mmCIF file of C-alpha atoms in Angstrom:
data_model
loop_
_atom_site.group_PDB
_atom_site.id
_atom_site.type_symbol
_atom_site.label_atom_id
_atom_site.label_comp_id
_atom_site.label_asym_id
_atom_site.label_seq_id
_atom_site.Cartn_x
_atom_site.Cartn_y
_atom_site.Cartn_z
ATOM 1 C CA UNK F 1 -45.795 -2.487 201.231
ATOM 2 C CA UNK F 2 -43.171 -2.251 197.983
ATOM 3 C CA UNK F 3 -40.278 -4.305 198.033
ATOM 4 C CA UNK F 4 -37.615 -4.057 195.097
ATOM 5 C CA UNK F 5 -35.105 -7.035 193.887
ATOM 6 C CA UNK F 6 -31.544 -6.846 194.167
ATOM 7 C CA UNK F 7 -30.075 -10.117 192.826
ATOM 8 C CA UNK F 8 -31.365 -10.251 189.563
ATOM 9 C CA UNK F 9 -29.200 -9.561 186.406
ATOM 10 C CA UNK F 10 -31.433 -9.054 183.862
ATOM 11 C CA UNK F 11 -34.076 -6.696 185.446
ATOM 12 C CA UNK F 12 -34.907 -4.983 188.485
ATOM 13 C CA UNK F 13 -38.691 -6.829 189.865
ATOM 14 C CA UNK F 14 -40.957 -4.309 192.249
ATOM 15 C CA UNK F 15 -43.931 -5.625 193.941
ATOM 16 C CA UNK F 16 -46.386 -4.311 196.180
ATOM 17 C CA UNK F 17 -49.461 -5.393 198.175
ATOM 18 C CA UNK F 18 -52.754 -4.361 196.925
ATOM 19 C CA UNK F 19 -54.530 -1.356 198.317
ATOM 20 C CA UNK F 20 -58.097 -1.160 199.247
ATOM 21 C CA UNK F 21 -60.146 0.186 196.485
ATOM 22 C CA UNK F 22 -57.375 0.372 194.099
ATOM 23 C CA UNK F 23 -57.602 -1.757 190.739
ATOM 24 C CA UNK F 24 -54.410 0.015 188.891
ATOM 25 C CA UNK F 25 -51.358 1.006 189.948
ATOM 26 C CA UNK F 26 -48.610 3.166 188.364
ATOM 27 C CA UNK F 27 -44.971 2.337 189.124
ATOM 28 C CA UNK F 28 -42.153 5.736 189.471
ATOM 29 C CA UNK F 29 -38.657 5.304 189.845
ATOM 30 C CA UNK F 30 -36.007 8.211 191.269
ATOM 31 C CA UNK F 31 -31.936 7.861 191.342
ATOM 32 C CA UNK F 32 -31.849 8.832 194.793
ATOM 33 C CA UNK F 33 -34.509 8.421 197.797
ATOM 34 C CA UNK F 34 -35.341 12.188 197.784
ATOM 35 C CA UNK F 35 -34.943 12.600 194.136
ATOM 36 C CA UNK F 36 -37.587 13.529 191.448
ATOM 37 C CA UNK F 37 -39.469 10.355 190.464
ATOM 38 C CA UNK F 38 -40.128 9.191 186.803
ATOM 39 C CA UNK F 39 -43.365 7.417 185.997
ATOM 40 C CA UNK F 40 -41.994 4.301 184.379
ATOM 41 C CA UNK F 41 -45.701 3.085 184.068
ATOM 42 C CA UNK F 42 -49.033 3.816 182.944
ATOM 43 C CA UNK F 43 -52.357 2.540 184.738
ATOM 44 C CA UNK F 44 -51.264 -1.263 184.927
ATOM 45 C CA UNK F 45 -53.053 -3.737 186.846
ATOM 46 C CA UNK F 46 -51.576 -6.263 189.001
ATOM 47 C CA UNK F 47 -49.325 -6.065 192.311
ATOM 48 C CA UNK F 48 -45.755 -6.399 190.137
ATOM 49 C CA UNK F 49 -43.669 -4.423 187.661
ATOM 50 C CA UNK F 50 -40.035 -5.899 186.004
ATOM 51 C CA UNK F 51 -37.980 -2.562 185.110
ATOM 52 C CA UNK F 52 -35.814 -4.130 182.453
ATOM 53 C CA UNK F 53 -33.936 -0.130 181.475
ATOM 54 C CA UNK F 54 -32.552 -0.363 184.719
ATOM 55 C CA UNK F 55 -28.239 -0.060 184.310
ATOM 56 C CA UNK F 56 -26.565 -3.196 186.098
ATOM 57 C CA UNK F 57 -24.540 -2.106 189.039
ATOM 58 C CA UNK F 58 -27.410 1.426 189.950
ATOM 59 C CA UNK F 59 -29.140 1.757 192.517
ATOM 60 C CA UNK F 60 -32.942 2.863 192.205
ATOM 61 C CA UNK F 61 -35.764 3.778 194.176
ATOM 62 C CA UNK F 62 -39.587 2.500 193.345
ATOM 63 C CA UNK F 63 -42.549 3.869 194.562
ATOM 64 C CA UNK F 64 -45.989 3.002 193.631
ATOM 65 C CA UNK F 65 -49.527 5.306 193.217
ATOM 66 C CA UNK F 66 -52.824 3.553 193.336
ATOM 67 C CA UNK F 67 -56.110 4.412 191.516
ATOM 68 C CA UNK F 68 -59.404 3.042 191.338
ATOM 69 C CA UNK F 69 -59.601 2.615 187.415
ATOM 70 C CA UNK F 70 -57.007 2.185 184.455
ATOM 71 C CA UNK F 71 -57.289 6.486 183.391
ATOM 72 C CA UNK F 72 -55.672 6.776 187.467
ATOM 73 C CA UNK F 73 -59.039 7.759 188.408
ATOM 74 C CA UNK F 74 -58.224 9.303 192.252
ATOM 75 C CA UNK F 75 -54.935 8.408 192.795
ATOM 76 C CA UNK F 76 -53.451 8.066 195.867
ATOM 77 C CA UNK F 77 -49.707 9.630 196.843
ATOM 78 C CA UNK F 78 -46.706 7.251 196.074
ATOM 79 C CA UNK F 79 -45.725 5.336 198.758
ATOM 80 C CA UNK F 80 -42.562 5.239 200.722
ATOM 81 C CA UNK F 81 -39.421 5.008 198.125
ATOM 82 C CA UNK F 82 -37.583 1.233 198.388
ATOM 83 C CA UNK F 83 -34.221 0.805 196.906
ATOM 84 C CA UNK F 84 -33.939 -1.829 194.168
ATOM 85 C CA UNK F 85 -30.574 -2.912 191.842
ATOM 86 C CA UNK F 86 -30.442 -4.755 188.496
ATOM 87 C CA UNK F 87 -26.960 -7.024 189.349
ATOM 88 C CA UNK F 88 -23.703 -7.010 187.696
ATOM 89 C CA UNK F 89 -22.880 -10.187 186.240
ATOM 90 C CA UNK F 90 -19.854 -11.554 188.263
ATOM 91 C CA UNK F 91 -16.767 -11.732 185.938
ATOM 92 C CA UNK F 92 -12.791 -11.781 186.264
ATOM 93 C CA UNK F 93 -11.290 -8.487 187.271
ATOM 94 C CA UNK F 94 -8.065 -8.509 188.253
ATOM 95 C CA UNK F 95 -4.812 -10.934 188.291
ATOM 96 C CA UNK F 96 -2.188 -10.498 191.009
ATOM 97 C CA UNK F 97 1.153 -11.988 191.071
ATOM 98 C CA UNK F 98 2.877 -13.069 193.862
ATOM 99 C CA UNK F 99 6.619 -13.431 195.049
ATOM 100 C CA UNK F 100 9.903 -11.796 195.210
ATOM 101 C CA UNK F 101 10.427 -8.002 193.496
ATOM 102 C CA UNK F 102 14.074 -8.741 194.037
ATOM 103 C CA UNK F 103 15.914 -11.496 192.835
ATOM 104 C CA UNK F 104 19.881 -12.846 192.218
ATOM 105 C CA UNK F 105 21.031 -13.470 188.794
ATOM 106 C CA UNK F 106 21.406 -17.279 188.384
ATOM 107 C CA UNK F 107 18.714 -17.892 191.093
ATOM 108 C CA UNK F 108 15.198 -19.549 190.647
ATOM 109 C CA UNK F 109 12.253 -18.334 192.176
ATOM 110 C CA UNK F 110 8.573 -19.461 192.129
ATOM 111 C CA UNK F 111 6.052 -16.838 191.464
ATOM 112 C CA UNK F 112 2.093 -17.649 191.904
ATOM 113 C CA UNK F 113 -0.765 -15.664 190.386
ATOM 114 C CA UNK F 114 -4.244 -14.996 192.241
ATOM 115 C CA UNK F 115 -7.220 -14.435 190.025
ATOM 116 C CA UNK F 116 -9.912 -12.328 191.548
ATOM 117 C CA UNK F 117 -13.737 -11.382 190.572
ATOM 118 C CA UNK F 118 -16.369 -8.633 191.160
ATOM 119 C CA UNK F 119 -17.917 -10.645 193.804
ATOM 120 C CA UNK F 120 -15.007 -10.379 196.038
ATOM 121 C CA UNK F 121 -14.212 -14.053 195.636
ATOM 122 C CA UNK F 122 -10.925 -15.097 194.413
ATOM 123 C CA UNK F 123 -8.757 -18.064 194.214
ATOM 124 C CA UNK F 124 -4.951 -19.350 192.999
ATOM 125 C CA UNK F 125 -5.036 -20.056 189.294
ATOM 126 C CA UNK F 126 -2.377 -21.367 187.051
ATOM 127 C CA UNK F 127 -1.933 -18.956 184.424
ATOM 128 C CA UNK F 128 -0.011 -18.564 180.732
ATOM 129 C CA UNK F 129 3.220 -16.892 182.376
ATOM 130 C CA UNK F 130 5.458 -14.628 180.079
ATOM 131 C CA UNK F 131 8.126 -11.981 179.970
ATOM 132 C CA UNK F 132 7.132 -9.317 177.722
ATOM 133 C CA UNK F 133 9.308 -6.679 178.193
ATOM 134 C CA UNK F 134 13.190 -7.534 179.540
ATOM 135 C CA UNK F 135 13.361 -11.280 178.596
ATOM 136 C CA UNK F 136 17.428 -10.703 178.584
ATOM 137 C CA UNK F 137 17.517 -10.424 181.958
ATOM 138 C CA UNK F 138 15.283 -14.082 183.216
ATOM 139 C CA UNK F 139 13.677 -16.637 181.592
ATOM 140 C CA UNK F 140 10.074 -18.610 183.181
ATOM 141 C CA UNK F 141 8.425 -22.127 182.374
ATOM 142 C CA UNK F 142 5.332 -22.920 182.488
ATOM 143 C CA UNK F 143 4.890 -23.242 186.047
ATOM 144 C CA UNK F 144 5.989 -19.826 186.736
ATOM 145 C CA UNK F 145 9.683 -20.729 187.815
ATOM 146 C CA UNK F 146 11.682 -17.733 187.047
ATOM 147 C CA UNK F 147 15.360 -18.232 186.532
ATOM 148 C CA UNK F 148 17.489 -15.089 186.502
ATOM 149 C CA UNK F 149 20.023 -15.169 183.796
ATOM 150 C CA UNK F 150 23.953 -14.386 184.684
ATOM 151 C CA UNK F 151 23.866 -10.506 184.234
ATOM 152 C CA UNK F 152 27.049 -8.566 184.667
ATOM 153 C CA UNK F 153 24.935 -5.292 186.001
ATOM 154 C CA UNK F 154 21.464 -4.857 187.687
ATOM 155 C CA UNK F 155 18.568 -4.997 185.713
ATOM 156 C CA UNK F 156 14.493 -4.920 185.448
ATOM 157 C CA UNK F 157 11.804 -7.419 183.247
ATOM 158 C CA UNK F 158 8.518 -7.603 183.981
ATOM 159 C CA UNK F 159 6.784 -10.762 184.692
ATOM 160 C CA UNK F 160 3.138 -11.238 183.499
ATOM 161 C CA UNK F 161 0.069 -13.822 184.098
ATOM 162 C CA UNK F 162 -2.819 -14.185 181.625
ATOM 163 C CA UNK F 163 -5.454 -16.088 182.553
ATOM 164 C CA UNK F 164 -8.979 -16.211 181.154
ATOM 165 C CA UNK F 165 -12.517 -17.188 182.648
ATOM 166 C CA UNK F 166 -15.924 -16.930 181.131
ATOM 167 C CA UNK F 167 -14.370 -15.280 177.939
ATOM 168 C CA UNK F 168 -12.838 -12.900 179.588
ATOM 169 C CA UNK F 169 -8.773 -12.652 179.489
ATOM 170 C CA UNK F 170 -7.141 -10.156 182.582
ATOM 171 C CA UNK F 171 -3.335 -10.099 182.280
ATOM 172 C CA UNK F 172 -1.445 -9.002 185.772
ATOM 173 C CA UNK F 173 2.338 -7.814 185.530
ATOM 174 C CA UNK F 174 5.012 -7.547 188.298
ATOM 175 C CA UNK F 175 7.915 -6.117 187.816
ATOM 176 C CA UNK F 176 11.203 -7.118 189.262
ATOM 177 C CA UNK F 177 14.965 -6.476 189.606
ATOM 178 C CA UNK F 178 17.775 -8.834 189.019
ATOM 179 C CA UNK F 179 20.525 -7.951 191.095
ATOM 180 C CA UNK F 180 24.218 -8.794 189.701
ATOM 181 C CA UNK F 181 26.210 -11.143 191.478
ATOM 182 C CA UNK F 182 29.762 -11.034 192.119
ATOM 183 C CA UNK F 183 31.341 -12.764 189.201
ATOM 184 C CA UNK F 184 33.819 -16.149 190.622
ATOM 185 C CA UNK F 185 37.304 -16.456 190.634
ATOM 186 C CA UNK F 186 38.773 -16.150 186.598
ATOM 187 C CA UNK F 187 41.221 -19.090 185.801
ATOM 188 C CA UNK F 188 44.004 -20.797 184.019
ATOM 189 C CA UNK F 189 45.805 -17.697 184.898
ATOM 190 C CA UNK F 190 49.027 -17.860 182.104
ATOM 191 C CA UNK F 191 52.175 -16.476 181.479
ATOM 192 C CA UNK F 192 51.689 -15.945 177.960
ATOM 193 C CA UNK F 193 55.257 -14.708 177.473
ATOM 194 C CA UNK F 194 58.031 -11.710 178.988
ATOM 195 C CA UNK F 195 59.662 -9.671 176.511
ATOM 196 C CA UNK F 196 61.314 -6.101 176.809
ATOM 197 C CA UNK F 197 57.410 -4.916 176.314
ATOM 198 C CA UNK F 198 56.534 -6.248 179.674
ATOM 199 C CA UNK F 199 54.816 -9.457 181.260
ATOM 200 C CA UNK F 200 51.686 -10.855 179.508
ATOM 201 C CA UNK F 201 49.199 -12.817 180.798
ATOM 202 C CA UNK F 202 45.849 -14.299 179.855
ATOM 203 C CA UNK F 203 43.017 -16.337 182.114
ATOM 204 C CA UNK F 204 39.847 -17.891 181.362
ATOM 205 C CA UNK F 205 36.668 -15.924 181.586
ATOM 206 C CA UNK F 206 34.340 -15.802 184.349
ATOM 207 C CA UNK F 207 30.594 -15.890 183.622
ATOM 208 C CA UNK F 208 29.128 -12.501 184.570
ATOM 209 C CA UNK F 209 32.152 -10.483 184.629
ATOM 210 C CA UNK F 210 32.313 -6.615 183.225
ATOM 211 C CA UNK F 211 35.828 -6.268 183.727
ATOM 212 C CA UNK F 212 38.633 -8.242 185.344
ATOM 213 C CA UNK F 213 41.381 -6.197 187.904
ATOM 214 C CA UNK F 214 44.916 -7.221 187.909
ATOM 215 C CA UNK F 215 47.098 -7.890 191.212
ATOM 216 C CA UNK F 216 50.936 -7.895 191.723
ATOM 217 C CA UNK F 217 53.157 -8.290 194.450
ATOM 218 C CA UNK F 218 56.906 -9.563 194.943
ATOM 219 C CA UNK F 219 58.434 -11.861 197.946
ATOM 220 C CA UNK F 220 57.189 -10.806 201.357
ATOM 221 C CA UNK F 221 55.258 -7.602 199.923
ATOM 222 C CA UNK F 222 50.840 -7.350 199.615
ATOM 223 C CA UNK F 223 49.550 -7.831 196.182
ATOM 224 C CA UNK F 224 48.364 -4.676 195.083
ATOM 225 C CA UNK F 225 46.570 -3.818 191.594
ATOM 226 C CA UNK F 226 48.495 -2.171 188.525
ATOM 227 C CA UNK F 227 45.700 -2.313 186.223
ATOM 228 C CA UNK F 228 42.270 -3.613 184.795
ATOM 229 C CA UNK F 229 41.165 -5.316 181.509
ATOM 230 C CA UNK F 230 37.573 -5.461 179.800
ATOM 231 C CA UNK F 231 38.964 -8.891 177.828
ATOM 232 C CA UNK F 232 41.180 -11.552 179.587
ATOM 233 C CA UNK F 233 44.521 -10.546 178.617
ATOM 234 C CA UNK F 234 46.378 -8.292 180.087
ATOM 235 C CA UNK F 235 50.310 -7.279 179.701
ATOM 236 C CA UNK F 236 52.465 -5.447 182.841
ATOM 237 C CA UNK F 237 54.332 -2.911 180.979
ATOM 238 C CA UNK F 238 55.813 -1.395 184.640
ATOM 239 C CA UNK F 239 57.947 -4.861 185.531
ATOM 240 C CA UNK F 240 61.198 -4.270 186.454
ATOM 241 C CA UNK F 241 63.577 -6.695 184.435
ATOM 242 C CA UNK F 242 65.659 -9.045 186.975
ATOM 243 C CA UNK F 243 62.453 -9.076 189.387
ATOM 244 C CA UNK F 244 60.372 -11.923 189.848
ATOM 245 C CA UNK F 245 56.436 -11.086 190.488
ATOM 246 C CA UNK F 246 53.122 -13.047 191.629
ATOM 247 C CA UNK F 247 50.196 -12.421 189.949
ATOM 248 C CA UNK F 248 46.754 -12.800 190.421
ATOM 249 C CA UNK F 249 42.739 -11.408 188.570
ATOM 250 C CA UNK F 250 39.728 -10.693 190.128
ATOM 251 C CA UNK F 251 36.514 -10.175 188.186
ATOM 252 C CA UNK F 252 34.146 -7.574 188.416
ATOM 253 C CA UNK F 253 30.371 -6.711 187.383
ATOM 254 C CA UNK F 254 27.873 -4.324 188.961
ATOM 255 C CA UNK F 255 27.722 -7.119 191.752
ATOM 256 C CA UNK F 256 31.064 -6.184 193.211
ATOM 257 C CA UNK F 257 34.508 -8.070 192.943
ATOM 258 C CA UNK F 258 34.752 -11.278 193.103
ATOM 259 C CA UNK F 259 37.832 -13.032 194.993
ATOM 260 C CA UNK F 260 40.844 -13.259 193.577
ATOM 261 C CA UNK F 261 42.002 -16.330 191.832
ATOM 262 C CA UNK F 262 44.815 -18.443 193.820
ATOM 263 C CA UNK F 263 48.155 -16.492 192.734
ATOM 264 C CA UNK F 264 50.154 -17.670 190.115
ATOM 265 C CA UNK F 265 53.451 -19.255 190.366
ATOM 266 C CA UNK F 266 56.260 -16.711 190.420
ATOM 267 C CA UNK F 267 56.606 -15.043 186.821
ATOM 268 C CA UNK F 268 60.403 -14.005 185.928
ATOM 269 C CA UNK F 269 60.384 -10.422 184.383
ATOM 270 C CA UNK F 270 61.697 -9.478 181.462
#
């Protein structure tokens, strides 16, 4: 009867009952339960055998010859193969963050990271959070609280969490979009002056915004846009002198248009 460890990290320990007759015993070891066995042994006396060459993590087969004297005088066939393992030592493998892949610029968002070993155990750590790559697009504090900076188009960063047990340090990433929203209403809409050149105007800027579009209409007519400006000025060079228009701006990123602001008062033209 051979029985072979499996729990042990240092060595592999194979035992066996003692045979009638026998007084040494030689100990063979195959990498499958039909493959060729190895002697591992010579002639050694005693019912036990620690294979310390065996690789953590492989799985072995022991069998074990009897003889009646230490030169293997009459030995007997091996006996029935019995699996054995030398055990990996259990260590961190992996990270895994958790939490939204999508996000809205100027939101906040908690993220949590899940540490997990070669056991199969694994458990919520609290990790050193970073953003190594994109850090334009989101900032994140200690706790892993992301907040999504005010972005005028879509954009990517990856979020990663280092954490580090028994001297070993795993580092999981996650990557995540930051979706543009629509910028708000621009204001302190102006009349900066009317001249023969046309009507300008100039507003305020609105966080976020790419581009603001300009809206006219006249008494009893739809406001309707004549134009667009990357800065917040703009001047009508199409008014009609002697007719009075309402104006109003919109801004715009890659999260759409925002509303437009509250119309100004009526402008004279030039």
């Amino acid at each position: 009867n051979t029985t072979a460890t499996s729990t042990l990290l240092d060595k592999v320990t194979v035992t066996w009952s003692e045979c009638d007759g026998a007084t040494h015993y030689r100990v063979y070891r195959a990498d499958s339960y039909e493959g060729d066995a190895t002697a591992l042994t010579g002639w050694i006396a005693g019912t036990s055998f620690d294979d310390t060459t065996a690789v953590a993590g492989e799985s072995y087969f022991y069998s074990v010859a009897a003889a009646i004297d230490a030169n293997g005088t009459r030995p007997s066939a091996t006996g029935i193969a019995v699996e054995g393992i030398r055990a990996e030592p259990v260590r961190l493998d992996t990270v895994e963050i958790s939490g939204a892949s999508s996000i809205s610029a100027s939101s906040r968002t908690t993220y949590t990271a899940t540490a997990k070993w070669t056991d199969g155990t694994e458990a919520m750590v609290s990790p050193t959070w970073s953003i190594p790559d994109g850090a334009g697009y989101a900032s994140v504090d200690s706790s892993g609280v992301v907040t999504a900076n005010t972005v005028a188009s879509n954009g990517r960063f990856v979020l990663a969490a280092t954490y580090t047990d028994d001297g070993i340090t795993v580092t999981g990433t996650k990557t995540v979009t930051v979706s543009a929203v629509a910028p708000a209403s621009p204001t302190g809409l102006t009349l900066v002056e009317a001249t023969t050149d046309g009507i300008s105007l100039s507003w305020k800027a609105s966080r976020g915004a790419a581009r603001y579009n300009i809206y006219r209409s006249t008494a009893g007519a739809a406001a309707t846009a004549i134009g667009s400006s990357e800065g917040t000025a703009y001047t009508d060079a199409t008014a009609r002198p002697g007719v009075a228009y309402t104006y109003s701006v919109s801004a715009v990123n890659g999260g759409g248009e925002g509303a437009a602001n509250l119309p100004s008062a009526h402008l004279a033209s030039h």
